[in-house]
Amino acid sequence: MLVAPYIDAFNPPRRTLMGPGPSDVYPEVLAAQSRPTIGHLDPLFVGMMDELKELIQYAFQTTNEMTLAVSAPGSAGMETCFVNLVEAGEKVIVCRNGVFGERMRQNVERVGAVAVVVDNEWGEPVNPEDVEAALKAHPDAKFLAFVHAETSTGALSDAKALCGLAKQHDCLSIVDAVTSLGGVELRVDEWGIDAIYSGSQKCLSCVPGLSPVSFSPAAVEKLKARKTPVQSWFLDQTLVMGYWSGGASGGKRSYHHTAPVNALYALHESLRLLANEGLEAAWQRHADMHRVLRQGLEGLGLKFVVDEASRLPQLNAVYIPEGIDDGAVRAQLLESYNLEIGAGLGALAGKAWRIGLMGFGARRENVALCLKALEDVLN
């Protein structure tokens, strides 16, 4: 019989996380996750889930009944929206201005649907005029899918305008809000968003591994009218909602899967902290810290990938100066300062750094550390 060698407990160093995610986690959130585990059908846990649902609704600014946290990261939130709503043969207008728009396209094709791709340059927001032209050219399209905050470039698209176009052309909108939720203005009901997903590890400053999602009444109607079963049993929302509904109204919850109990404690706490701060205050804090960071980065001679008008405050992509070794700089920041910034993705790999200012990480001491560390390493 094989015997495993003795392995010490894993004790990571305390890093300052200023990459594209995960972000620095609130101390209160880490503490919440260490609370005693109870059963996922325990009445006390069910009560906490009701509060969590209300907190997610607040963060999304929606009254959608079908609002919950998928027991998996944001990529599973993406798949949840596509496999539940899109059926084989249906046409989806997919906006692609970075890595995650491309992932949307792949989700569409994996369910056997037809993706009509609207491309914009990396670093640019989705162009509503291009989207309108595609919608007019494809009147049989059922969905419009786009990334609100493109994590690979730091570009912010106009979700309100794009969802308005979807409504005008009788399409349901599917929106990626993984990096936008809690960091910039986002109003699901007011903007008419039909299906939206996010992640716990970005501006919510929670531990990775959960994906808040919400479906409008129109999206729920589309789900219920499916001609074929949802491809994924685990992500089938008609089954999952039996677990997420009932509590407050006295109904019995049906068992679907063992929920990640302690991770949901953490999400509850992070959203409680967001509600206590207030959404508008959180949005303003991210904008304020971006201005301080921008001034310092420009003082170091670094140039932003995205124009200021469409730039995310919480995800700052800057070009790597000529002659600078990307990997060497990031390694030295990690080794000398316990500071993590992100590498470029896709078309920006080796050409840009992505500096995150998300959630608990969007504070002055983080900005000061980042600027001082970069100045030292670049010199």
Coordinates of C-alpha atoms in Angstrom, one line a residue:
M1 CA 0.0 0.0 0.0
L2 CA 1.3 3.4 -0.9
V3 CA 1.9 5.9 1.9
A4 CA 1.7 9.6 1.2
P5 CA 4.7 11.5 2.4
Y6 CA 4.3 13.9 5.3
I7 CA 2.9 17.2 3.9
D8 CA 2.9 20.4 6.0
A9 CA -0.2 22.6 6.3
F10 CA -0.4 25.1 3.5
N11 CA 0.1 28.6 4.7
P12 CA 0.3 31.1 1.9
P13 CA 1.9 34.5 2.3
R14 CA -0.3 37.6 2.6
R15 CA -0.4 39.0 -1.0
T16 CA -1.9 42.3 -2.2
L17 CA -4.0 41.2 -5.1
M18 CA -4.2 43.9 -7.8
G19 CA -4.7 41.7 -10.8
P20 CA -7.9 40.9 -12.8
G21 CA -9.2 38.7 -9.9
P22 CA -9.4 37.2 -7.4
S23 CA -9.3 40.5 -5.5
D24 CA -8.3 41.1 -1.9
V25 CA -11.0 39.5 0.3
Y26 CA -12.6 41.5 3.1
P27 CA -11.3 40.2 6.5
E28 CA -15.0 39.9 7.6
V29 CA -15.6 37.6 4.7
L30 CA -12.7 35.4 5.5
A31 CA -14.0 35.2 9.1
A32 CA -17.5 34.4 7.9
Q33 CA -16.3 31.5 5.9
S34 CA -14.7 29.9 9.0
R35 CA -18.0 29.8 10.9
P36 CA -19.4 26.3 11.8
T37 CA -20.7 24.3 8.9
I38 CA -24.4 23.4 9.2
G39 CA -26.6 21.3 6.8
H40 CA -27.6 22.9 3.6
L41 CA -31.3 22.1 4.4
D42 CA -31.0 23.3 8.0
P43 CA -33.8 25.8 8.6
L44 CA -31.2 28.4 9.8
F45 CA -29.3 28.0 6.5
V46 CA -32.5 28.2 4.5
G47 CA -33.2 31.5 6.3
M48 CA -29.7 32.8 5.4
M49 CA -30.3 31.8 1.7
D50 CA -33.4 34.0 1.7
E51 CA -31.3 36.9 2.9
L52 CA -28.6 36.1 0.4
K53 CA -31.2 36.2 -2.4
E54 CA -32.4 39.6 -1.3
L55 CA -28.8 40.9 -1.2
I56 CA -28.1 39.6 -4.7
Q57 CA -31.2 41.4 -5.9
Y58 CA -30.0 44.6 -4.3
A59 CA -26.6 44.3 -5.9
F60 CA -28.1 43.7 -9.3
Q61 CA -30.9 46.3 -8.7
T62 CA -33.6 43.8 -9.6
T63 CA -36.8 42.3 -8.2
N64 CA -36.4 39.2 -10.4
E65 CA -37.8 36.2 -8.5
M66 CA -35.2 33.9 -10.2
T67 CA -32.1 35.4 -8.6
L68 CA -29.6 33.1 -6.9
A69 CA -26.0 32.1 -6.6
V70 CA -24.8 29.3 -8.9
S71 CA -22.5 26.9 -6.9
A72 CA -19.6 27.4 -9.3
P73 CA -17.5 30.4 -10.6
G74 CA -18.5 33.0 -13.1
S75 CA -17.8 30.8 -16.1
A76 CA -20.5 28.5 -14.9
G77 CA -22.8 31.5 -14.5
M78 CA -22.2 32.2 -18.2
E79 CA -23.0 28.6 -19.1
T80 CA -26.1 28.7 -16.9
C81 CA -27.5 31.5 -18.9
F82 CA -26.8 30.0 -22.3
V83 CA -27.8 26.4 -21.7
N84 CA -31.0 27.4 -20.0
L85 CA -32.2 29.9 -22.5
V86 CA -30.7 29.1 -25.9
E87 CA -31.8 26.0 -27.9
A88 CA -30.3 24.4 -30.9
G89 CA -30.8 26.2 -34.2
E90 CA -31.7 29.6 -32.6
K91 CA -29.7 32.6 -33.6
V92 CA -27.7 34.7 -31.1
I93 CA -26.0 38.1 -31.9
V94 CA -22.7 37.9 -29.9
C95 CA -20.6 41.0 -29.3
R96 CA -16.9 40.2 -29.2
N97 CA -14.4 42.8 -28.1
G98 CA -12.1 40.6 -26.0
V99 CA -11.6 37.1 -24.6
F100 CA -14.9 36.8 -22.8
G101 CA -17.1 37.8 -25.8
E102 CA -15.3 34.9 -27.6
R103 CA -16.3 32.6 -24.7
M104 CA -19.9 33.6 -25.2
R105 CA -19.6 32.6 -28.9
Q106 CA -18.3 29.2 -27.9
N107 CA -21.1 28.7 -25.5
V108 CA -23.6 29.5 -28.2
E109 CA -22.1 27.0 -30.6
R110 CA -21.8 24.3 -28.0
V111 CA -25.6 24.3 -27.5
G112 CA -26.0 23.9 -31.3
A113 CA -27.2 27.5 -31.8
V114 CA -26.0 30.0 -34.5
A115 CA -23.7 32.8 -33.4
V116 CA -23.7 36.0 -35.4
V117 CA -20.6 37.8 -34.3
V118 CA -20.2 41.6 -34.0
D119 CA -16.6 42.4 -33.6
N120 CA -15.0 45.5 -32.2
E121 CA -11.3 46.1 -31.7
W122 CA -9.7 45.0 -28.4
G123 CA -9.7 47.9 -26.0
E124 CA -12.9 49.4 -27.5
P125 CA -16.4 49.1 -26.1
V126 CA -19.1 47.3 -28.1
N127 CA -20.4 49.7 -30.8
P128 CA -24.2 50.0 -30.5
E129 CA -24.4 51.1 -34.2
D130 CA -22.8 47.8 -35.3
V131 CA -25.1 45.9 -33.0
E132 CA -28.2 47.6 -34.5
A133 CA -27.0 46.8 -38.0
A134 CA -26.6 43.1 -37.1
L135 CA -30.1 43.1 -35.5
K136 CA -31.6 44.6 -38.6
A137 CA -29.8 42.1 -40.8
H138 CA -30.9 39.2 -38.7
P139 CA -34.5 39.8 -37.7
D140 CA -34.9 36.1 -36.7
A141 CA -32.3 36.5 -33.9
K142 CA -33.6 35.5 -30.5
F143 CA -30.8 36.9 -28.2
L144 CA -28.2 39.6 -27.9
A145 CA -25.2 38.6 -25.8
F146 CA -22.4 41.0 -24.7
V147 CA -19.9 41.6 -22.0
H148 CA -20.6 44.7 -19.9
A149 CA -17.0 45.0 -18.5
E150 CA -14.5 43.1 -20.6
T151 CA -11.9 41.8 -18.2
S152 CA -9.3 41.1 -20.8
T153 CA -9.0 44.8 -21.9
G154 CA -10.7 47.0 -19.3
A155 CA -13.3 48.3 -21.7
L156 CA -16.8 49.2 -20.4
S157 CA -19.7 48.9 -22.9
D158 CA -23.1 50.8 -22.7
A159 CA -25.3 48.0 -21.3
K160 CA -28.4 50.3 -21.1
A161 CA -28.2 51.2 -24.8
L162 CA -27.5 47.7 -25.9
C163 CA -30.3 46.2 -23.9
G164 CA -32.6 48.9 -25.3
L165 CA -31.7 47.7 -28.8
A166 CA -32.4 44.1 -27.9
K167 CA -35.9 45.1 -26.7
Q168 CA -36.6 47.1 -29.9
H169 CA -35.8 43.9 -31.9
D170 CA -37.6 41.5 -29.7
C171 CA -34.5 39.8 -28.4
L172 CA -33.6 38.7 -24.9
S173 CA -30.3 40.1 -23.6
I174 CA -27.6 38.0 -21.9
V175 CA -25.1 40.1 -20.1
D176 CA -21.7 39.2 -18.6
A177 CA -21.3 41.3 -15.4
V178 CA -18.4 39.3 -13.9
T179 CA -16.2 42.4 -13.4
S180 CA -18.8 45.1 -13.3
L181 CA -21.1 44.0 -10.4
G182 CA -20.3 46.3 -7.4
G183 CA -17.7 48.3 -9.3
V184 CA -19.7 50.4 -11.8
E185 CA -23.3 51.4 -12.3
L186 CA -25.5 48.4 -13.1
R187 CA -29.3 48.5 -13.0
V188 CA -30.9 45.2 -14.2
D189 CA -34.5 46.2 -14.1
E190 CA -34.2 49.8 -15.2
W191 CA -32.0 48.8 -18.2
G192 CA -34.2 45.8 -19.2
I193 CA -31.5 43.1 -18.8
D194 CA -33.0 39.6 -19.2
A195 CA -30.3 37.3 -18.1
I196 CA -27.1 38.3 -16.2
Y197 CA -24.3 36.6 -14.4
S198 CA -21.3 37.7 -12.3
G199 CA -18.6 36.3 -10.1
S200 CA -17.9 36.4 -6.3
Q201 CA -14.2 37.1 -6.6
K202 CA -14.1 40.5 -8.3
C203 CA -15.6 43.7 -7.0
L204 CA -17.6 41.8 -4.4
S205 CA -14.3 40.8 -2.7
C206 CA -15.5 37.4 -1.8
V207 CA -13.8 34.1 -2.1
P208 CA -13.8 32.6 -5.6
G209 CA -16.2 29.9 -6.6
L210 CA -19.8 31.4 -6.8
S211 CA -21.7 33.1 -9.5
P212 CA -24.7 35.4 -8.8
V213 CA -27.3 35.2 -11.6
S214 CA -30.7 36.7 -12.3
F215 CA -33.4 36.0 -14.9
S216 CA -36.2 38.4 -15.9
P217 CA -39.8 37.2 -16.1
A218 CA -39.4 37.1 -19.9
A219 CA -36.3 34.9 -19.6
V220 CA -38.1 32.6 -17.2
E221 CA -41.0 32.4 -19.7
K222 CA -38.5 31.4 -22.5
L223 CA -37.0 28.8 -20.2
K224 CA -40.4 27.2 -19.4
A225 CA -41.3 27.1 -23.1
R226 CA -38.2 25.1 -24.1
K227 CA -38.9 22.3 -26.6
T228 CA -35.9 20.3 -25.3
P229 CA -34.5 19.6 -21.8
V230 CA -31.7 21.9 -20.6
Q231 CA -28.5 20.1 -21.6
S232 CA -26.9 20.4 -18.2
W233 CA -28.6 18.7 -15.3
F234 CA -26.5 20.5 -12.7
L235 CA -27.2 24.0 -14.2
D236 CA -30.8 23.4 -15.0
Q237 CA -32.6 26.3 -13.3
T238 CA -36.0 24.6 -13.4
L239 CA -34.4 22.1 -10.9
V240 CA -32.2 24.5 -9.0
M241 CA -35.0 27.0 -8.2
G242 CA -36.7 24.3 -6.2
Y243 CA -33.8 24.6 -3.8
W244 CA -33.6 28.4 -3.8
S245 CA -37.3 29.1 -3.4
G246 CA -39.7 28.3 -0.6
G247 CA -38.0 29.4 2.6
A248 CA -39.6 32.7 3.5
S249 CA -43.0 31.7 2.1
G250 CA -43.0 28.5 4.2
G251 CA -42.6 26.2 1.2
K252 CA -40.4 23.1 1.4
R253 CA -37.1 23.2 -0.4
S254 CA -36.3 20.4 -2.7
Y255 CA -32.8 18.8 -2.6
H256 CA -30.8 19.4 -5.7
H257 CA -27.1 19.4 -4.7
T258 CA -25.1 20.0 -1.6
A259 CA -24.6 23.7 -1.5
P260 CA -21.2 25.2 -0.7
V261 CA -22.3 26.2 2.7
N262 CA -19.3 28.1 4.0
A263 CA -18.7 29.8 0.7
L264 CA -22.3 31.1 0.8
Y265 CA -21.7 32.4 4.3
A266 CA -18.8 34.4 2.7
L267 CA -21.0 35.7 -0.2
H268 CA -23.7 36.7 2.3
E269 CA -21.1 38.7 4.3
S270 CA -19.6 40.4 1.2
L271 CA -23.0 41.5 -0.1
R272 CA -24.0 42.7 3.4
L273 CA -20.9 44.9 3.4
L274 CA -21.7 46.2 0.0
A275 CA -25.3 47.0 1.1
N276 CA -24.0 48.8 4.2
E277 CA -21.6 50.9 2.1
G278 CA -24.3 51.5 -0.5
L279 CA -24.1 50.8 -4.2
E280 CA -23.6 54.4 -5.3
A281 CA -20.9 54.9 -2.7
A282 CA -19.1 51.8 -3.8
W283 CA -19.3 52.9 -7.5
Q284 CA -17.9 56.3 -6.5
R285 CA -15.1 54.8 -4.4
H286 CA -13.9 52.7 -7.4
A287 CA -14.0 55.8 -9.6
D288 CA -12.1 57.9 -7.0
M289 CA -9.3 55.3 -6.6
H290 CA -9.0 54.9 -10.4
R291 CA -8.3 58.6 -10.7
V292 CA -5.5 58.4 -8.1
L293 CA -4.0 55.3 -9.8
R294 CA -4.4 56.8 -13.3
Q295 CA -2.5 60.0 -12.3
G296 CA 0.4 57.9 -10.8
L297 CA 0.6 55.5 -13.8
E298 CA 0.7 58.3 -16.3
G299 CA 3.4 59.9 -14.1
L300 CA 5.4 56.7 -14.7
G301 CA 4.9 57.1 -18.4
L302 CA 2.5 54.2 -18.8
K303 CA -0.3 54.5 -21.4
F304 CA -3.8 53.0 -21.0
V305 CA -5.2 50.5 -23.5
V306 CA -8.7 52.0 -23.3
D307 CA -9.8 55.6 -23.8
E308 CA -10.9 57.3 -20.7
A309 CA -14.5 57.6 -21.8
S310 CA -15.0 53.8 -21.9
R311 CA -12.4 52.8 -19.3
L312 CA -13.2 50.5 -16.3
P313 CA -12.1 52.1 -13.1
Q314 CA -11.7 48.6 -11.5
L315 CA -9.6 47.0 -14.3
N316 CA -6.8 49.2 -15.6
A317 CA -5.0 47.8 -18.7
V318 CA -1.7 49.6 -19.5
Y319 CA 0.8 48.9 -22.3
I320 CA 4.1 47.5 -21.2
P321 CA 6.9 49.9 -22.0
E322 CA 9.2 48.9 -24.9
G323 CA 12.2 46.9 -23.7
I324 CA 10.6 45.8 -20.4
D325 CA 10.3 42.1 -19.6
D326 CA 6.7 41.4 -18.7
G327 CA 7.3 38.2 -16.7
A328 CA 10.3 39.6 -14.9
V329 CA 8.5 42.7 -13.7
R330 CA 5.5 40.7 -12.4
A331 CA 7.8 38.1 -10.7
Q332 CA 9.8 40.9 -9.0
L333 CA 6.6 42.6 -7.8
L334 CA 5.5 39.3 -6.3
E335 CA 8.8 38.4 -4.8
S336 CA 9.8 41.9 -3.4
Y337 CA 6.4 43.4 -2.6
N338 CA 4.0 40.5 -2.3
L339 CA 2.0 42.4 -5.0
E340 CA 0.2 40.7 -7.8
I341 CA -0.8 42.4 -11.1
G342 CA -2.2 40.6 -14.1
A343 CA -0.7 39.7 -17.4
G344 CA -2.3 40.5 -20.7
L345 CA -4.8 38.0 -22.3
G346 CA -5.3 37.0 -25.9
A347 CA -4.2 39.7 -28.3
L348 CA -2.7 41.7 -25.3
A349 CA -0.6 38.8 -24.0
G350 CA 2.9 40.1 -23.4
K351 CA 1.8 43.6 -24.5
A352 CA -0.1 44.9 -21.4
W353 CA -0.6 44.6 -17.7
R354 CA -4.0 44.5 -16.1
I355 CA -4.1 46.3 -12.7
G356 CA -7.2 45.6 -10.6
L357 CA -8.9 48.0 -8.2
M358 CA -11.7 45.8 -7.1
G359 CA -13.9 45.8 -4.0
F360 CA -11.8 45.8 -0.8
G361 CA -8.7 46.3 -3.0
A362 CA -10.0 49.7 -4.2
R363 CA -8.3 51.7 -1.4
R364 CA -5.5 54.3 -1.1
E365 CA -2.9 52.0 0.5
N366 CA -3.2 49.6 -2.3
V367 CA -2.8 52.3 -4.9
A368 CA 0.2 53.8 -3.1
L369 CA 1.9 50.3 -2.8
C370 CA 1.3 49.6 -6.5
L371 CA 2.7 52.9 -7.7
K372 CA 5.8 52.8 -5.5
A373 CA 6.5 49.1 -6.3
L374 CA 6.1 49.7 -10.1
E375 CA 8.4 52.8 -9.9
D376 CA 11.1 50.8 -8.1
V377 CA 10.9 47.8 -10.4
L378 CA 10.8 49.8 -13.6
N379 CA 13.8 51.9 -12.5

